[in-house]
């Protein structure tokens, strides 16, 4: 299931993917896009940012997703805007859920005779402080955030896969499926390889079989805000 909060690593990857998607939106030669996913997921905030960008891209041209070894949690979240999803029979798929936690090390510091000082401003500024557990009020707040994010997750899946919220929830809740099971549950359209995804992208974009494929990766130049919008 998707962790709720972001890390520095996921922030960097998020920015890179969003920049790549925005660049593709300005590229008139990109008639269709294949999103190669091989990810066990990451922070919900990062997944939402990438998915929002991909959703805008999918309005302008066919978006096909190919899932490699794993596309779970945030890795599946970003697949939801796709027009067509292809997975391998053994692809670890799904894990539609949201979790969060925090370590509590206050007692350990006491044992080690380490004294820490925290300065915070606001009733819940110390929500993720490791010096003490969640208060009852904070626990209620965190539960509310988790449930709201989970609701958004299953709503995105339901919209993308043409399923009901109830049907997605029945196969969600953090459950993990193989590609074969995911197809039976409606989470993917077809089982196959990357070449099948390329053929499907050409088909959806009405392109000849000889149309070239270009790999987009690495960092791209930031777009000016006006173009990005």
mmCIF file of C-alpha atoms in Angstrom:
data_model
loop_
_atom_site.group_PDB
_atom_site.id
_atom_site.type_symbol
_atom_site.label_atom_id
_atom_site.label_comp_id
_atom_site.label_asym_id
_atom_site.label_seq_id
_atom_site.Cartn_x
_atom_site.Cartn_y
_atom_site.Cartn_z
ATOM 1 C CA UNK A 1 0.000 0.000 0.000
ATOM 2 C CA UNK A 2 1.099 3.542 -0.710
ATOM 3 C CA UNK A 3 2.913 5.376 2.105
ATOM 4 C CA UNK A 4 1.171 8.647 2.830
ATOM 5 C CA UNK A 5 4.075 11.051 2.992
ATOM 6 C CA UNK A 6 6.892 11.839 0.637
ATOM 7 C CA UNK A 7 10.639 11.262 0.863
ATOM 8 C CA UNK A 8 13.462 13.227 -0.716
ATOM 9 C CA UNK A 9 14.095 10.408 -3.218
ATOM 10 C CA UNK A 10 10.453 10.217 -4.300
ATOM 11 C CA UNK A 11 10.329 14.015 -4.663
ATOM 12 C CA UNK A 12 13.265 13.956 -7.073
ATOM 13 C CA UNK A 13 11.749 11.127 -9.125
ATOM 14 C CA UNK A 14 8.348 12.843 -9.115
ATOM 15 C CA UNK A 15 9.790 16.078 -10.513
ATOM 16 C CA UNK A 16 11.712 14.192 -13.172
ATOM 17 C CA UNK A 17 8.671 12.252 -14.399
ATOM 18 C CA UNK A 18 6.405 15.305 -14.347
ATOM 19 C CA UNK A 19 8.964 17.280 -16.373
ATOM 20 C CA UNK A 20 9.221 14.449 -18.903
ATOM 21 C CA UNK A 21 5.436 14.292 -19.273
ATOM 22 C CA UNK A 22 5.156 18.052 -19.734
ATOM 23 C CA UNK A 23 7.854 17.956 -22.394
ATOM 24 C CA UNK A 24 5.998 15.183 -24.235
ATOM 25 C CA UNK A 25 2.834 17.265 -24.193
ATOM 26 C CA UNK A 26 4.718 19.921 -26.174
ATOM 27 C CA UNK A 27 6.149 17.366 -28.613
ATOM 28 C CA UNK A 28 3.899 17.147 -31.670
ATOM 29 C CA UNK A 29 5.861 14.137 -32.939
ATOM 30 C CA UNK A 30 4.828 12.044 -29.936
ATOM 31 C CA UNK A 31 1.629 10.558 -31.349
ATOM 32 C CA UNK A 32 1.270 8.005 -28.540
ATOM 33 C CA UNK A 33 3.040 7.323 -25.270
ATOM 34 C CA UNK A 34 3.932 4.019 -23.606
ATOM 35 C CA UNK A 35 4.530 4.264 -19.869
ATOM 36 C CA UNK A 36 6.915 1.540 -18.676
ATOM 37 C CA UNK A 37 6.223 0.773 -15.015
ATOM 38 C CA UNK A 38 8.472 -1.300 -12.792
ATOM 39 C CA UNK A 39 7.814 0.068 -9.325
ATOM 40 C CA UNK A 40 6.653 -1.085 -5.946
ATOM 41 C CA UNK A 41 5.306 2.376 -5.311
ATOM 42 C CA UNK A 42 6.234 5.316 -3.146
ATOM 43 C CA UNK A 43 4.680 8.265 -1.411
ATOM 44 C CA UNK A 44 1.040 9.038 -2.167
ATOM 45 C CA UNK A 45 1.827 12.704 -2.758
ATOM 46 C CA UNK A 46 4.425 11.831 -5.411
ATOM 47 C CA UNK A 47 2.079 9.314 -7.059
ATOM 48 C CA UNK A 48 -0.716 11.887 -7.231
ATOM 49 C CA UNK A 49 1.569 14.494 -8.829
ATOM 50 C CA UNK A 50 2.739 12.089 -11.533
ATOM 51 C CA UNK A 51 -0.777 10.777 -12.143
ATOM 52 C CA UNK A 52 -2.202 14.279 -12.555
ATOM 53 C CA UNK A 53 0.433 15.056 -15.197
ATOM 54 C CA UNK A 54 -0.201 11.752 -16.989
ATOM 55 C CA UNK A 55 -3.937 12.412 -16.902
ATOM 56 C CA UNK A 56 -3.408 15.670 -18.801
ATOM 57 C CA UNK A 57 -1.157 13.883 -21.296
ATOM 58 C CA UNK A 58 -3.787 11.182 -21.855
ATOM 59 C CA UNK A 59 -6.268 13.855 -22.967
ATOM 60 C CA UNK A 60 -4.067 14.679 -25.955
ATOM 61 C CA UNK A 61 -2.920 11.261 -27.240
ATOM 62 C CA UNK A 62 -3.200 7.528 -26.433
ATOM 63 C CA UNK A 63 -1.418 6.463 -23.250
ATOM 64 C CA UNK A 64 -0.574 2.763 -22.977
ATOM 65 C CA UNK A 65 0.907 1.271 -19.813
ATOM 66 C CA UNK A 66 3.245 -1.693 -19.808
ATOM 67 C CA UNK A 67 3.868 -3.259 -16.394
ATOM 68 C CA UNK A 68 7.130 -5.133 -15.990
ATOM 69 C CA UNK A 69 7.985 -7.122 -12.824
ATOM 70 C CA UNK A 70 5.960 -5.003 -10.398
ATOM 71 C CA UNK A 71 3.329 -2.274 -10.568
ATOM 72 C CA UNK A 72 1.923 -2.010 -7.085
ATOM 73 C CA UNK A 73 0.721 0.716 -4.770
ATOM 74 C CA UNK A 74 1.901 4.027 -6.255
ATOM 75 C CA UNK A 75 3.209 1.994 -9.189
ATOM 76 C CA UNK A 76 -0.370 1.047 -10.012
ATOM 77 C CA UNK A 77 -1.751 4.467 -9.061
ATOM 78 C CA UNK A 78 0.143 6.131 -11.926
ATOM 79 C CA UNK A 79 -1.303 3.605 -14.396
ATOM 80 C CA UNK A 80 -4.877 4.750 -13.843
ATOM 81 C CA UNK A 81 -4.990 7.412 -16.608
ATOM 82 C CA UNK A 82 -4.000 4.846 -19.274
ATOM 83 C CA UNK A 83 -6.312 3.913 -22.107
ATOM 84 C CA UNK A 84 -4.877 0.392 -22.158
ATOM 85 C CA UNK A 85 -2.824 -1.598 -19.625
ATOM 86 C CA UNK A 86 -0.647 -4.603 -20.437
ATOM 87 C CA UNK A 87 1.032 -6.744 -17.776
ATOM 88 C CA UNK A 88 3.080 -9.922 -17.689
ATOM 89 C CA UNK A 89 1.424 -13.023 -16.213
ATOM 90 C CA UNK A 90 3.554 -12.747 -13.076
ATOM 91 C CA UNK A 91 3.584 -8.967 -12.665
ATOM 92 C CA UNK A 92 2.946 -8.056 -9.028
ATOM 93 C CA UNK A 93 -0.060 -5.785 -9.415
ATOM 94 C CA UNK A 94 -2.401 -3.764 -7.246
ATOM 95 C CA UNK A 95 -1.765 -3.100 -3.572
ATOM 96 C CA UNK A 96 -4.521 -0.485 -3.792
ATOM 97 C CA UNK A 97 -4.277 1.002 -0.326
ATOM 98 C CA UNK A 98 -2.716 3.705 1.839
ATOM 99 C CA UNK A 99 -0.668 3.318 5.021
ATOM 100 C CA UNK A 100 1.336 5.554 7.305
ATOM 101 C CA UNK A 101 3.313 5.144 10.501
ATOM 102 C CA UNK A 102 6.030 6.772 12.525
ATOM 103 C CA UNK A 103 8.801 5.476 14.791
ATOM 104 C CA UNK A 104 8.673 6.478 18.436
ATOM 105 C CA UNK A 105 12.182 6.725 19.870
ATOM 106 C CA UNK A 106 11.630 8.890 22.939
ATOM 107 C CA UNK A 107 12.105 5.985 25.315
ATOM 108 C CA UNK A 108 15.255 4.856 23.522
ATOM 109 C CA UNK A 109 16.781 8.310 23.823
ATOM 110 C CA UNK A 110 16.044 8.265 27.538
ATOM 111 C CA UNK A 111 17.899 4.950 27.890
ATOM 112 C CA UNK A 112 20.858 6.385 25.999
ATOM 113 C CA UNK A 113 20.730 9.587 28.066
ATOM 114 C CA UNK A 114 20.236 11.654 24.920
ATOM 115 C CA UNK A 115 18.293 14.844 25.478
ATOM 116 C CA UNK A 116 16.430 16.436 22.613
ATOM 117 C CA UNK A 117 14.619 19.739 22.371
ATOM 118 C CA UNK A 118 11.643 20.252 20.067
ATOM 119 C CA UNK A 119 10.282 23.646 19.093
ATOM 120 C CA UNK A 120 6.939 23.629 17.304
ATOM 121 C CA UNK A 121 4.152 26.035 16.565
ATOM 122 C CA UNK A 122 0.594 24.871 16.031
ATOM 123 C CA UNK A 123 -1.601 22.219 17.587
ATOM 124 C CA UNK A 124 -0.418 19.426 15.269
ATOM 125 C CA UNK A 125 2.997 20.664 14.165
ATOM 126 C CA UNK A 126 4.500 17.689 15.989
ATOM 127 C CA UNK A 127 2.222 15.167 14.274
ATOM 128 C CA UNK A 128 5.149 13.087 13.024
ATOM 129 C CA UNK A 129 7.513 13.782 15.890
ATOM 130 C CA UNK A 130 9.264 10.603 16.974
ATOM 131 C CA UNK A 131 9.413 11.656 20.624
ATOM 132 C CA UNK A 132 5.892 10.488 21.435
ATOM 133 C CA UNK A 133 3.042 8.407 19.967
ATOM 134 C CA UNK A 134 0.037 9.966 18.233
ATOM 135 C CA UNK A 135 -2.459 11.515 20.590
ATOM 136 C CA UNK A 136 -6.057 10.344 20.195
ATOM 137 C CA UNK A 137 -6.837 13.528 18.300
ATOM 138 C CA UNK A 138 -3.838 13.108 16.015
ATOM 139 C CA UNK A 139 -4.688 9.467 15.401
ATOM 140 C CA UNK A 140 -8.199 10.504 14.304
ATOM 141 C CA UNK A 141 -6.696 13.131 12.030
ATOM 142 C CA UNK A 142 -4.283 10.674 10.451
ATOM 143 C CA UNK A 143 -7.077 8.141 9.935
ATOM 144 C CA UNK A 144 -9.148 10.816 8.200
ATOM 145 C CA UNK A 145 -6.257 11.644 5.845
ATOM 146 C CA UNK A 146 -5.636 7.958 5.075
ATOM 147 C CA UNK A 147 -9.297 7.283 4.326
ATOM 148 C CA UNK A 148 -9.528 10.379 2.113
ATOM 149 C CA UNK A 149 -6.456 9.327 0.145
ATOM 150 C CA UNK A 150 -7.688 5.750 -0.164
ATOM 151 C CA UNK A 151 -11.022 7.049 -1.413
ATOM 152 C CA UNK A 152 -9.215 9.054 -4.085
ATOM 153 C CA UNK A 153 -7.124 6.012 -5.028
ATOM 154 C CA UNK A 154 -10.095 3.704 -5.599
ATOM 155 C CA UNK A 155 -12.006 6.509 -7.339
ATOM 156 C CA UNK A 156 -9.150 6.908 -9.823
ATOM 157 C CA UNK A 157 -9.021 3.166 -10.429
ATOM 158 C CA UNK A 158 -12.790 2.953 -10.842
ATOM 159 C CA UNK A 159 -12.814 5.786 -13.376
ATOM 160 C CA UNK A 160 -9.841 4.463 -15.313
ATOM 161 C CA UNK A 161 -10.998 0.856 -15.391
ATOM 162 C CA UNK A 162 -14.722 1.568 -15.832
ATOM 163 C CA UNK A 163 -15.572 -0.174 -12.575
ATOM 164 C CA UNK A 164 -17.699 0.737 -9.589
ATOM 165 C CA UNK A 165 -16.168 2.073 -6.389
ATOM 166 C CA UNK A 166 -17.481 -0.996 -4.569
ATOM 167 C CA UNK A 167 -15.880 -3.379 -7.063
ATOM 168 C CA UNK A 168 -12.490 -1.688 -6.734
ATOM 169 C CA UNK A 169 -12.733 -1.659 -2.948
ATOM 170 C CA UNK A 170 -13.447 -5.401 -2.987
ATOM 171 C CA UNK A 171 -10.105 -6.074 -4.718
ATOM 172 C CA UNK A 172 -8.295 -3.184 -3.014
ATOM 173 C CA UNK A 173 -7.498 -2.825 0.659
ATOM 174 C CA UNK A 174 -3.800 -3.443 0.008
ATOM 175 C CA UNK A 175 -4.315 -6.806 -1.727
ATOM 176 C CA UNK A 176 -1.644 -7.850 -4.223
ATOM 177 C CA UNK A 177 -2.338 -9.850 -7.392
ATOM 178 C CA UNK A 178 -0.361 -11.539 -10.139
ATOM 179 C CA UNK A 179 -0.857 -10.243 -13.663
ATOM 180 C CA UNK A 180 -3.174 -13.184 -14.423
ATOM 181 C CA UNK A 181 -5.293 -12.412 -11.350
ATOM 182 C CA UNK A 182 -5.218 -8.688 -12.087
ATOM 183 C CA UNK A 183 -6.622 -9.322 -15.566
ATOM 184 C CA UNK A 184 -9.384 -11.490 -14.098
ATOM 185 C CA UNK A 185 -10.156 -8.685 -11.638
ATOM 186 C CA UNK A 186 -10.265 -6.036 -14.353
ATOM 187 C CA UNK A 187 -7.107 -4.192 -13.319
ATOM 188 C CA UNK A 188 -5.310 -4.846 -16.624
ATOM 189 C CA UNK A 189 -6.556 -5.308 -20.188
ATOM 190 C CA UNK A 190 -4.163 -7.883 -21.598
ATOM 191 C CA UNK A 191 -1.183 -10.073 -20.766
ATOM 192 C CA UNK A 192 1.887 -9.605 -22.907
ATOM 193 C CA UNK A 193 5.261 -7.980 -23.334
ATOM 194 C CA UNK A 194 6.611 -4.553 -24.207
ATOM 195 C CA UNK A 195 6.380 -5.253 -27.936
ATOM 196 C CA UNK A 196 2.658 -5.850 -27.521
ATOM 197 C CA UNK A 197 2.372 -2.476 -25.788
ATOM 198 C CA UNK A 198 4.186 -0.815 -28.696
ATOM 199 C CA UNK A 199 1.853 -2.447 -31.203
ATOM 200 C CA UNK A 200 -1.173 -1.369 -29.173
ATOM 201 C CA UNK A 201 0.050 2.229 -29.002
ATOM 202 C CA UNK A 202 0.492 2.310 -32.780
ATOM 203 C CA UNK A 203 -2.971 0.832 -33.221
ATOM 204 C CA UNK A 204 -4.660 3.360 -30.926
ATOM 205 C CA UNK A 205 -2.875 6.246 -32.630
ATOM 206 C CA UNK A 206 -3.626 4.826 -36.119
ATOM 207 C CA UNK A 207 0.068 4.647 -36.958
ATOM 208 C CA UNK A 208 1.790 2.273 -39.405
ATOM 209 C CA UNK A 209 3.784 -0.655 -38.038
ATOM 210 C CA UNK A 210 6.984 1.004 -39.215
ATOM 211 C CA UNK A 211 6.543 4.014 -36.920
ATOM 212 C CA UNK A 212 9.692 4.472 -34.869
ATOM 213 C CA UNK A 213 9.806 4.337 -31.069
ATOM 214 C CA UNK A 214 11.913 6.733 -29.031
ATOM 215 C CA UNK A 215 12.896 6.106 -25.420
ATOM 216 C CA UNK A 216 12.386 9.086 -23.137
ATOM 217 C CA UNK A 217 14.471 9.016 -19.987
ATOM 218 C CA UNK A 218 16.787 11.004 -17.802
ATOM 219 C CA UNK A 219 16.418 14.618 -16.893
ATOM 220 C CA UNK A 220 14.812 17.188 -19.139
ATOM 221 C CA UNK A 221 15.041 20.944 -19.157
ATOM 222 C CA UNK A 222 12.462 22.664 -16.992
ATOM 223 C CA UNK A 223 9.676 24.303 -18.953
ATOM 224 C CA UNK A 224 8.734 27.927 -18.321
ATOM 225 C CA UNK A 225 5.633 28.163 -16.090
ATOM 226 C CA UNK A 226 3.472 29.411 -18.983
ATOM 227 C CA UNK A 227 4.257 26.324 -21.088
ATOM 228 C CA UNK A 228 3.977 23.994 -18.122
ATOM 229 C CA UNK A 229 0.465 25.237 -17.427
#
